């Protein structure tokens, strides 16, 4: 069974600029897991879907881009659940840096 990590990343960029920065910096979210690589990127309007592959595991990731917040959702497979706290900390560190004004 997977565990879901959700983080709200506030910003003051507006939806269009936040979307642009996420598109350019999406690969950086893989830094949340050692050896992680982003694959299978796709957008559906203002929602980015991508997969992080690391340690032989695949994480489903979703970023909902809104006018003043990006809601990040990572679904962790069972083997990565012990690292949920560290992954959340990296997500909460990288997201705001990407969306700084």
PDB file of N, CA and C in Angstrom:
ATOM      1  N   UNK A   1       0.836  -1.179   0.000  1.00  0.00           N
ATOM      2  CA  UNK A   1       0.000   0.000   0.000  1.00  0.00           C
ATOM      3  C   UNK A   1       0.884   1.246   0.000  1.00  0.00           C
ATOM      4  N   UNK A   2       0.504   2.237  -0.766  1.00  0.00           N
ATOM      5  CA  UNK A   2       1.333   3.437  -0.848  1.00  0.00           C
ATOM      6  C   UNK A   2       0.929   4.456   0.213  1.00  0.00           C
ATOM      7  N   UNK A   3       1.857   5.368   0.473  1.00  0.00           N
ATOM      8  CA  UNK A   3       1.626   6.484   1.388  1.00  0.00           C
ATOM      9  C   UNK A   3       1.693   7.757   0.560  1.00  0.00           C
ATOM     10  N   UNK A   4       0.834   8.699   0.855  1.00  0.00           N
ATOM     11  CA  UNK A   4       0.792   9.942   0.095  1.00  0.00           C
ATOM     12  C   UNK A   4       1.367  11.083   0.923  1.00  0.00           C
ATOM     13  N   UNK A   5       2.262  11.837   0.302  1.00  0.00           N
ATOM     14  CA  UNK A   5       2.807  13.055   0.892  1.00  0.00           C
ATOM     15  C   UNK A   5       2.189  14.218   0.124  1.00  0.00           C
ATOM     16  N   UNK A   6       1.642  15.176   0.852  1.00  0.00           N
ATOM     17  CA  UNK A   6       1.073  16.366   0.220  1.00  0.00           C
ATOM     18  C   UNK A   6       1.700  17.598   0.851  1.00  0.00           C
ATOM     19  N   UNK A   7       2.057  18.551   0.009  1.00  0.00           N
ATOM     20  CA  UNK A   7       2.621  19.811   0.498  1.00  0.00           C
ATOM     21  C   UNK A   7       2.022  20.969  -0.302  1.00  0.00           C
ATOM     22  N   UNK A   8       1.651  22.027   0.386  1.00  0.00           N
ATOM     23  CA  UNK A   8       1.177  23.249  -0.263  1.00  0.00           C
ATOM     24  C   UNK A   8       2.347  24.223  -0.332  1.00  0.00           C
ATOM     25  N   UNK A   9       2.675  24.647  -1.534  1.00  0.00           N
ATOM     26  CA  UNK A   9       3.805  25.552  -1.753  1.00  0.00           C
ATOM     27  C   UNK A   9       3.231  26.902  -2.201  1.00  0.00           C
ATOM     28  N   UNK A  10       3.203  27.847  -1.273  1.00  0.00           N
ATOM     29  CA  UNK A  10       2.651  29.172  -1.561  1.00  0.00           C
ATOM     30  C   UNK A  10       3.595  29.958  -2.466  1.00  0.00           C
ATOM     31  N   UNK A  11       3.004  30.815  -3.301  1.00  0.00           N
ATOM     32  CA  UNK A  11       3.805  31.686  -4.170  1.00  0.00           C
ATOM     33  C   UNK A  11       3.016  32.947  -4.481  1.00  0.00           C
ATOM     34  N   UNK A  12       3.701  33.927  -5.050  1.00  0.00           N
ATOM     35  CA  UNK A  12       3.071  35.196  -5.426  1.00  0.00           C
ATOM     36  C   UNK A  12       3.286  35.477  -6.902  1.00  0.00           C
ATOM     37  N   UNK A  13       3.459  34.433  -7.701  1.00  0.00           N
ATOM     38  CA  UNK A  13       3.828  34.587  -9.103  1.00  0.00           C
ATOM     39  C   UNK A  13       2.643  34.657 -10.054  1.00  0.00           C
ATOM     40  N   UNK A  14       1.512  34.194  -9.629  1.00  0.00           N
ATOM     41  CA  UNK A  14       0.393  34.002 -10.552  1.00  0.00           C
ATOM     42  C   UNK A  14       0.535  32.638 -11.223  1.00  0.00           C
ATOM     43  N   UNK A  15      -0.560  32.157 -11.741  1.00  0.00           N
ATOM     44  CA  UNK A  15      -0.615  30.815 -12.310  1.00  0.00           C
ATOM     45  C   UNK A  15       0.321  30.639 -13.516  1.00  0.00           C
ATOM     46  N   UNK A  16       0.355  31.593 -14.418  1.00  0.00           N
ATOM     47  CA  UNK A  16       1.143  31.445 -15.653  1.00  0.00           C
ATOM     48  C   UNK A  16       2.635  31.343 -15.345  1.00  0.00           C
ATOM     49  N   UNK A  17       3.149  32.230 -14.509  1.00  0.00           N
ATOM     50  CA  UNK A  17       4.578  32.204 -14.189  1.00  0.00           C
ATOM     51  C   UNK A  17       4.932  30.974 -13.350  1.00  0.00           C
ATOM     52  N   UNK A  18       4.071  30.601 -12.424  1.00  0.00           N
ATOM     53  CA  UNK A  18       4.329  29.382 -11.629  1.00  0.00           C
ATOM     54  C   UNK A  18       4.371  28.155 -12.546  1.00  0.00           C
ATOM     55  N   UNK A  19       3.454  28.088 -13.502  1.00  0.00           N
ATOM     56  CA  UNK A  19       3.435  26.980 -14.466  1.00  0.00           C
ATOM     57  C   UNK A  19       4.758  26.935 -15.240  1.00  0.00           C
ATOM     58  N   UNK A  20       5.209  28.086 -15.709  1.00  0.00           N
ATOM     59  CA  UNK A  20       6.460  28.152 -16.475  1.00  0.00           C
ATOM     60  C   UNK A  20       7.640  27.667 -15.642  1.00  0.00           C
ATOM     61  N   UNK A  21       7.730  28.128 -14.403  1.00  0.00           N
ATOM     62  CA  UNK A  21       8.858  27.724 -13.544  1.00  0.00           C
ATOM     63  C   UNK A  21       8.811  26.237 -13.202  1.00  0.00           C
ATOM     64  N   UNK A  22       7.625  25.719 -12.956  1.00  0.00           N
ATOM     65  CA  UNK A  22       7.495  24.282 -12.691  1.00  0.00           C
ATOM     66  C   UNK A  22       7.947  23.496 -13.921  1.00  0.00           C
ATOM     67  N   UNK A  23       7.510  23.913 -15.100  1.00  0.00           N
ATOM     68  CA  UNK A  23       7.882  23.214 -16.337  1.00  0.00           C
ATOM     69  C   UNK A  23       9.403  23.197 -16.516  1.00  0.00           C
ATOM     70  N   UNK A  24      10.055  24.314 -16.218  1.00  0.00           N
ATOM     71  CA  UNK A  24      11.506  24.400 -16.380  1.00  0.00           C
ATOM     72  C   UNK A  24      12.270  23.676 -15.272  1.00  0.00           C
ATOM     73  N   UNK A  25      11.692  23.608 -14.080  1.00  0.00           N
ATOM     74  CA  UNK A  25      12.423  23.060 -12.943  1.00  0.00           C
ATOM     75  C   UNK A  25      11.910  21.729 -12.416  1.00  0.00           C
ATOM     76  N   UNK A  26      11.031  21.094 -13.165  1.00  0.00           N
ATOM     77  CA  UNK A  26      10.409  19.855 -12.691  1.00  0.00           C
ATOM     78  C   UNK A  26      11.428  18.781 -12.334  1.00  0.00           C
ATOM     79  N   UNK A  27      12.501  18.666 -13.093  1.00  0.00           N
ATOM     80  CA  UNK A  27      13.507  17.637 -12.826  1.00  0.00           C
ATOM     81  C   UNK A  27      14.122  17.777 -11.433  1.00  0.00           C
ATOM     82  N   UNK A  28      14.144  18.977 -10.884  1.00  0.00           N
ATOM     83  CA  UNK A  28      14.716  19.199  -9.565  1.00  0.00           C
ATOM     84  C   UNK A  28      13.965  18.491  -8.450  1.00  0.00           C
ATOM     85  N   UNK A  29      12.696  18.147  -8.672  1.00  0.00           N
ATOM     86  CA  UNK A  29      11.947  17.433  -7.644  1.00  0.00           C
ATOM     87  C   UNK A  29      12.521  16.039  -7.396  1.00  0.00           C
ATOM     88  N   UNK A  30      13.258  15.501  -8.367  1.00  0.00           N
ATOM     89  CA  UNK A  30      13.879  14.179  -8.196  1.00  0.00           C
ATOM     90  C   UNK A  30      14.953  14.190  -7.121  1.00  0.00           C
ATOM     91  N   UNK A  31      15.469  15.386  -6.776  1.00  0.00           N
ATOM     92  CA  UNK A  31      16.486  15.492  -5.725  1.00  0.00           C
ATOM     93  C   UNK A  31      15.960  15.041  -4.371  1.00  0.00           C
ATOM     94  N   UNK A  32      14.641  14.893  -4.254  1.00  0.00           N
ATOM     95  CA  UNK A  32      14.047  14.457  -2.991  1.00  0.00           C
ATOM     96  C   UNK A  32      14.464  13.032  -2.634  1.00  0.00           C
ATOM     97  N   UNK A  33      14.944  12.283  -3.637  1.00  0.00           N
ATOM     98  CA  UNK A  33      15.333  10.888  -3.411  1.00  0.00           C
ATOM     99  C   UNK A  33      16.707  10.662  -4.023  1.00  0.00           C
ATOM    100  N   UNK A  34      17.638  10.105  -3.282  1.00  0.00           N
ATOM    101  CA  UNK A  34      18.979   9.863  -3.824  1.00  0.00           C
ATOM    102  C   UNK A  34      18.920   9.043  -5.118  1.00  0.00           C
ATOM    103  N   UNK A  35      19.586   9.546  -6.134  1.00  0.00           N
ATOM    104  CA  UNK A  35      19.624   8.857  -7.423  1.00  0.00           C
ATOM    105  C   UNK A  35      18.343   8.982  -8.218  1.00  0.00           C
ATOM    106  N   UNK A  36      17.436   9.847  -7.794  1.00  0.00           N
ATOM    107  CA  UNK A  36      16.141   9.985  -8.464  1.00  0.00           C
ATOM    108  C   UNK A  36      16.243  10.655  -9.822  1.00  0.00           C
ATOM    109  N   UNK A  37      15.395  10.192 -10.738  1.00  0.00           N
ATOM    110  CA  UNK A  37      15.315  10.742 -12.091  1.00  0.00           C
ATOM    111  C   UNK A  37      13.839  10.935 -12.431  1.00  0.00           C
ATOM    112  N   UNK A  38      13.501  12.092 -13.001  1.00  0.00           N
ATOM    113  CA  UNK A  38      12.129  12.348 -13.419  1.00  0.00           C
ATOM    114  C   UNK A  38      11.903  11.736 -14.792  1.00  0.00           C
ATOM    115  N   UNK A  39      10.796  11.016 -14.934  1.00  0.00           N
ATOM    116  CA  UNK A  39      10.426  10.438 -16.229  1.00  0.00           C
ATOM    117  C   UNK A  39       8.924  10.608 -16.435  1.00  0.00           C
ATOM    118  N   UNK A  40       8.480  10.302 -17.624  1.00  0.00           N
ATOM    119  CA  UNK A  40       7.047  10.314 -17.963  1.00  0.00           C
ATOM    120  C   UNK A  40       6.353  11.617 -17.609  1.00  0.00           C
ATOM    121  N   UNK A  41       6.913  12.743 -18.007  1.00  0.00           N
ATOM    122  CA  UNK A  41       6.315  14.051 -17.735  1.00  0.00           C
ATOM    123  C   UNK A  41       5.145  14.301 -18.684  1.00  0.00           C
ATOM    124  N   UNK A  42       4.084  14.875 -18.129  1.00  0.00           N
ATOM    125  CA  UNK A  42       2.982  15.337 -18.975  1.00  0.00           C
ATOM    126  C   UNK A  42       2.182  16.390 -18.214  1.00  0.00           C
ATOM    127  N   UNK A  43       1.546  17.247 -18.984  1.00  0.00           N
ATOM    128  CA  UNK A  43       0.694  18.294 -18.419  1.00  0.00           C
ATOM    129  C   UNK A  43      -0.735  18.085 -18.889  1.00  0.00           C
ATOM    130  N   UNK A  44      -1.672  18.346 -18.010  1.00  0.00           N
ATOM    131  CA  UNK A  44      -3.089  18.454 -18.352  1.00  0.00           C
ATOM    132  C   UNK A  44      -3.523  19.806 -17.815  1.00  0.00           C
ATOM    133  N   UNK A  45      -3.544  20.783 -18.695  1.00  0.00           N
ATOM    134  CA  UNK A  45      -3.794  22.183 -18.351  1.00  0.00           C
ATOM    135  C   UNK A  45      -2.796  22.629 -17.286  1.00  0.00           C
ATOM    136  N   UNK A  46      -3.227  22.934 -16.075  1.00  0.00           N
ATOM    137  CA  UNK A  46      -2.310  23.425 -15.040  1.00  0.00           C
ATOM    138  C   UNK A  46      -1.951  22.349 -14.016  1.00  0.00           C
ATOM    139  N   UNK A  47      -1.984  21.097 -14.434  1.00  0.00           N
ATOM    140  CA  UNK A  47      -1.608  19.994 -13.553  1.00  0.00           C
ATOM    141  C   UNK A  47      -0.487  19.205 -14.220  1.00  0.00           C
ATOM    142  N   UNK A  48       0.648  19.136 -13.529  1.00  0.00           N
ATOM    143  CA  UNK A  48       1.798  18.359 -14.029  1.00  0.00           C
ATOM    144  C   UNK A  48       1.764  16.979 -13.391  1.00  0.00           C
ATOM    145  N   UNK A  49       1.925  15.965 -14.220  1.00  0.00           N
ATOM    146  CA  UNK A  49       2.040  14.586 -13.750  1.00  0.00           C
ATOM    147  C   UNK A  49       3.415  14.093 -14.163  1.00  0.00           C
ATOM    148  N   UNK A  50       4.130  13.470 -13.255  1.00  0.00           N
ATOM    149  CA  UNK A  50       5.424  12.907 -13.600  1.00  0.00           C
ATOM    150  C   UNK A  50       5.754  11.772 -12.654  1.00  0.00           C
ATOM    151  N   UNK A  51       6.754  11.017 -13.033  1.00  0.00           N
ATOM    152  CA  UNK A  51       7.200   9.889 -12.227  1.00  0.00           C
ATOM    153  C   UNK A  51       8.642  10.129 -11.829  1.00  0.00           C
ATOM    154  N   UNK A  52       8.974   9.839 -10.580  1.00  0.00           N
ATOM    155  CA  UNK A  52      10.366   9.827 -10.144  1.00  0.00           C
ATOM    156  C   UNK A  52      10.757   8.368  -9.976  1.00  0.00           C
ATOM    157  N   UNK A  53      11.823   7.991 -10.640  1.00  0.00           N
ATOM    158  CA  UNK A  53      12.343   6.636 -10.516  1.00  0.00           C
ATOM    159  C   UNK A  53      13.621   6.700  -9.695  1.00  0.00           C
ATOM    160  N   UNK A  54      13.665   5.875  -8.633  1.00  0.00           N
ATOM    161  CA  UNK A  54      14.828   5.872  -7.738  1.00  0.00           C
ATOM    162  C   UNK A  54      14.841   4.577  -6.936  1.00  0.00           C
ATOM    163  N   UNK A  55      16.025   4.077  -6.711  1.00  0.00           N
ATOM    164  CA  UNK A  55      16.207   2.898  -5.870  1.00  0.00           C
ATOM    165  C   UNK A  55      15.325   1.738  -6.314  1.00  0.00           C
ATOM    166  N   UNK A  56      15.119   1.629  -7.627  1.00  0.00           N
ATOM    167  CA  UNK A  56      14.286   0.564  -8.166  1.00  0.00           C
ATOM    168  C   UNK A  56      12.802   0.760  -7.922  1.00  0.00           C
ATOM    169  N   UNK A  57      12.401   1.948  -7.500  1.00  0.00           N
ATOM    170  CA  UNK A  57      11.008   2.255  -7.187  1.00  0.00           C
ATOM    171  C   UNK A  57      10.510   3.377  -8.099  1.00  0.00           C
ATOM    172  N   UNK A  58       9.181   3.478  -8.213  1.00  0.00           N
ATOM    173  CA  UNK A  58       8.553   4.525  -9.013  1.00  0.00           C
ATOM    174  C   UNK A  58       7.557   5.292  -8.138  1.00  0.00           C
ATOM    175  N   UNK A  59       7.711   6.608  -8.094  1.00  0.00           N
ATOM    176  CA  UNK A  59       6.810   7.475  -7.336  1.00  0.00           C
ATOM    177  C   UNK A  59       5.933   8.230  -8.312  1.00  0.00           C
ATOM    178  N   UNK A  60       4.630   8.156  -8.129  1.00  0.00           N
ATOM    179  CA  UNK A  60       3.719   8.975  -8.916  1.00  0.00           C
ATOM    180  C   UNK A  60       3.639  10.351  -8.288  1.00  0.00           C
ATOM    181  N   UNK A  61       3.811  11.392  -9.099  1.00  0.00           N
ATOM    182  CA  UNK A  61       3.839  12.765  -8.586  1.00  0.00           C
ATOM    183  C   UNK A  61       2.855  13.628  -9.360  1.00  0.00           C
ATOM    184  N   UNK A  62       2.271  14.581  -8.640  1.00  0.00           N
ATOM    185  CA  UNK A  62       1.300  15.491  -9.245  1.00  0.00           C
ATOM    186  C   UNK A  62       1.523  16.876  -8.653  1.00  0.00           C
ATOM    187  N   UNK A  63       1.520  17.891  -9.513  1.00  0.00           N
ATOM    188  CA  UNK A  63       1.637  19.276  -9.072  1.00  0.00           C
ATOM    189  C   UNK A  63       0.455  20.047  -9.646  1.00  0.00           C
ATOM    190  N   UNK A  64      -0.432  20.503  -8.773  1.00  0.00           N
ATOM    191  CA  UNK A  64      -1.577  21.310  -9.184  1.00  0.00           C
ATOM    192  C   UNK A  64      -1.189  22.773  -9.039  1.00  0.00           C
ATOM    193  N   UNK A  65      -1.066  23.468 -10.165  1.00  0.00           N
ATOM    194  CA  UNK A  65      -0.620  24.863 -10.168  1.00  0.00           C
ATOM    195  C   UNK A  65      -1.841  25.775 -10.123  1.00  0.00           C
ATOM    196  N   UNK A  66      -1.906  26.603  -9.081  1.00  0.00           N
ATOM    197  CA  UNK A  66      -2.999  27.557  -8.918  1.00  0.00           C
ATOM    198  C   UNK A  66      -2.423  28.962  -8.823  1.00  0.00           C
ATOM    199  N   UNK A  67      -3.303  29.950  -8.731  1.00  0.00           N
ATOM    200  CA  UNK A  67      -2.871  31.348  -8.744  1.00  0.00           C
ATOM    201  C   UNK A  67      -1.873  31.691  -7.655  1.00  0.00           C
ATOM    202  N   UNK A  68      -2.015  31.108  -6.453  1.00  0.00           N
ATOM    203  CA  UNK A  68      -1.149  31.490  -5.340  1.00  0.00           C
ATOM    204  C   UNK A  68      -0.574  30.308  -4.561  1.00  0.00           C
ATOM    205  N   UNK A  69      -0.774  29.102  -5.050  1.00  0.00           N
ATOM    206  CA  UNK A  69      -0.251  27.906  -4.386  1.00  0.00           C
ATOM    207  C   UNK A  69      -0.078  26.790  -5.409  1.00  0.00           C
ATOM    208  N   UNK A  70       0.916  25.954  -5.157  1.00  0.00           N
ATOM    209  CA  UNK A  70       1.083  24.707  -5.904  1.00  0.00           C
ATOM    210  C   UNK A  70       0.891  23.586  -4.893  1.00  0.00           C
ATOM    211  N   UNK A  71      -0.027  22.696  -5.187  1.00  0.00           N
ATOM    212  CA  UNK A  71      -0.267  21.551  -4.317  1.00  0.00           C
ATOM    213  C   UNK A  71       0.502  20.367  -4.904  1.00  0.00           C
ATOM    214  N   UNK A  72       1.498  19.915  -4.146  1.00  0.00           N
ATOM    215  CA  UNK A  72       2.352  18.801  -4.582  1.00  0.00           C
ATOM    216  C   UNK A  72       1.893  17.530  -3.880  1.00  0.00           C
ATOM    217  N   UNK A  73       1.691  16.477  -4.660  1.00  0.00           N
ATOM    218  CA  UNK A  73       1.270  15.191  -4.117  1.00  0.00           C
ATOM    219  C   UNK A  73       2.203  14.117  -4.644  1.00  0.00           C
ATOM    220  N   UNK A  74       2.864  13.406  -3.733  1.00  0.00           N
ATOM    221  CA  UNK A  74       3.774  12.319  -4.093  1.00  0.00           C
ATOM    222  C   UNK A  74       3.224  11.035  -3.486  1.00  0.00           C
ATOM    223  N   UNK A  75       3.049  10.005  -4.293  1.00  0.00           N
ATOM    224  CA  UNK A  75       2.612   8.701  -3.812  1.00  0.00           C
ATOM    225  C   UNK A  75       3.827   7.796  -3.663  1.00  0.00           C
ATOM    226  N   UNK A  76       4.155   7.464  -2.416  1.00  0.00           N
ATOM    227  CA  UNK A  76       5.342   6.658  -2.118  1.00  0.00           C
ATOM    228  C   UNK A  76       4.997   5.176  -2.105  1.00  0.00           C
ATOM    229  N   UNK A  77       5.764   4.361  -2.823  1.00  0.00           N
ATOM    230  CA  UNK A  77       5.575   2.919  -2.711  1.00  0.00           C
ATOM    231  C   UNK A  77       6.048   2.451  -1.330  1.00  0.00           C
ATOM    232  N   UNK A  78       5.643   1.279  -0.952  1.00  0.00           N
ATOM    233  CA  UNK A  78       5.913   0.738   0.385  1.00  0.00           C
ATOM    234  C   UNK A  78       7.389   0.806   0.764  1.00  0.00           C
ATOM    235  N   UNK A  79       8.289   0.472  -0.140  1.00  0.00           N
ATOM    236  CA  UNK A  79       9.716   0.440   0.202  1.00  0.00           C
ATOM    237  C   UNK A  79      10.305   1.810   0.509  1.00  0.00           C
ATOM    238  N   UNK A  80       9.661   2.878   0.052  1.00  0.00           N
ATOM    239  CA  UNK A  80      10.181   4.226   0.319  1.00  0.00           C
ATOM    240  C   UNK A  80       9.460   4.925   1.475  1.00  0.00           C
ATOM    241  N   UNK A  81       8.457   4.300   2.048  1.00  0.00           N
ATOM    242  CA  UNK A  81       7.712   4.929   3.134  1.00  0.00           C
ATOM    243  C   UNK A  81       8.565   5.285   4.351  1.00  0.00           C
ATOM    244  N   UNK A  82       9.593   4.498   4.699  1.00  0.00           N
ATOM    245  CA  UNK A  82      10.427   4.906   5.831  1.00  0.00           C
ATOM    246  C   UNK A  82      11.146   6.246   5.610  1.00  0.00           C
ATOM    247  N   UNK A  83      11.238   6.683   4.355  1.00  0.00           N
ATOM    248  CA  UNK A  83      11.924   7.937   4.025  1.00  0.00           C
ATOM    249  C   UNK A  83      10.943   9.090   3.815  1.00  0.00           C
ATOM    250  N   UNK A  84       9.688   8.897   4.175  1.00  0.00           N
ATOM    251  CA  UNK A  84       8.656   9.903   3.912  1.00  0.00           C
ATOM    252  C   UNK A  84       9.015  11.262   4.517  1.00  0.00           C
ATOM    253  N   UNK A  85       9.516  11.290   5.737  1.00  0.00           N
ATOM    254  CA  UNK A  85       9.873  12.558   6.382  1.00  0.00           C
ATOM    255  C   UNK A  85      10.974  13.295   5.644  1.00  0.00           C
ATOM    256  N   UNK A  86      12.001  12.575   5.223  1.00  0.00           N
ATOM    257  CA  UNK A  86      13.111  13.185   4.488  1.00  0.00           C
ATOM    258  C   UNK A  86      12.657  13.665   3.104  1.00  0.00           C
ATOM    259  N   UNK A  87      11.803  12.896   2.465  1.00  0.00           N
ATOM    260  CA  UNK A  87      11.299  13.282   1.142  1.00  0.00           C
ATOM    261  C   UNK A  87      10.434  14.530   1.268  1.00  0.00           C
ATOM    262  N   UNK A  88       9.576  14.577   2.282  1.00  0.00           N
ATOM    263  CA  UNK A  88       8.739  15.761   2.504  1.00  0.00           C
ATOM    264  C   UNK A  88       9.607  16.991   2.757  1.00  0.00           C
ATOM    265  N   UNK A  89      10.660  16.858   3.563  1.00  0.00           N
ATOM    266  CA  UNK A  89      11.548  17.984   3.862  1.00  0.00           C
ATOM    267  C   UNK A  89      12.208  18.520   2.586  1.00  0.00           C
ATOM    268  N   UNK A  90      12.665  17.622   1.721  1.00  0.00           N
ATOM    269  CA  UNK A  90      13.282  18.058   0.458  1.00  0.00           C
ATOM    270  C   UNK A  90      12.264  18.749  -0.440  1.00  0.00           C
ATOM    271  N   UNK A  91      11.062  18.203  -0.492  1.00  0.00           N
ATOM    272  CA  UNK A  91       9.987  18.797  -1.286  1.00  0.00           C
ATOM    273  C   UNK A  91       9.676  20.199  -0.786  1.00  0.00           C
ATOM    274  N   UNK A  92       9.583  20.359   0.527  1.00  0.00           N
ATOM    275  CA  UNK A  92       9.267  21.662   1.107  1.00  0.00           C
ATOM    276  C   UNK A  92      10.429  22.643   0.993  1.00  0.00           C
ATOM    277  N   UNK A  93      11.622  22.140   0.770  1.00  0.00           N
ATOM    278  CA  UNK A  93      12.788  23.010   0.541  1.00  0.00           C
ATOM    279  C   UNK A  93      12.879  23.422  -0.918  1.00  0.00           C
ATOM    280  N   UNK A  94      12.743  22.465  -1.837  1.00  0.00           N
ATOM    281  CA  UNK A  94      12.941  22.745  -3.264  1.00  0.00           C
ATOM    282  C   UNK A  94      11.786  23.566  -3.844  1.00  0.00           C
ATOM    283  N   UNK A  95      10.558  23.211  -3.527  1.00  0.00           N
ATOM    284  CA  UNK A  95       9.403  23.904  -4.100  1.00  0.00           C
ATOM    285  C   UNK A  95       9.437  25.415  -3.903  1.00  0.00           C
ATOM    286  N   UNK A  96       9.596  25.899  -2.673  1.00  0.00           N
ATOM    287  CA  UNK A  96       9.654  27.347  -2.465  1.00  0.00           C
ATOM    288  C   UNK A  96      10.831  28.027  -3.179  1.00  0.00           C
ATOM    289  N   UNK A  97      11.987  27.345  -3.244  1.00  0.00           N
ATOM    290  CA  UNK A  97      13.134  27.925  -3.972  1.00  0.00           C
ATOM    291  C   UNK A  97      12.784  28.111  -5.438  1.00  0.00           C
ATOM    292  N   UNK A  98      12.099  27.142  -6.027  1.00  0.00           N
ATOM    293  CA  UNK A  98      11.720  27.205  -7.433  1.00  0.00           C
ATOM    294  C   UNK A  98      10.735  28.344  -7.702  1.00  0.00           C
ATOM    295  N   UNK A  99       9.901  28.641  -6.715  1.00  0.00           N
ATOM    296  CA  UNK A  99       8.835  29.616  -6.908  1.00  0.00           C
ATOM    297  C   UNK A  99       9.083  30.940  -6.197  1.00  0.00           C
ATOM    298  N   UNK A 100      10.320  31.206  -5.810  1.00  0.00           N
ATOM    299  CA  UNK A 100      10.636  32.482  -5.180  1.00  0.00           C
ATOM    300  C   UNK A 100      10.357  33.618  -6.152  1.00  0.00           C
ATOM    301  N   UNK A 101       9.868  34.726  -5.602  1.00  0.00           N
ATOM    302  CA  UNK A 101       9.578  35.911  -6.437  1.00  0.00           C
ATOM    303  C   UNK A 101      10.838  36.529  -6.988  1.00  0.00           C
TER     304      UNK A 101
END
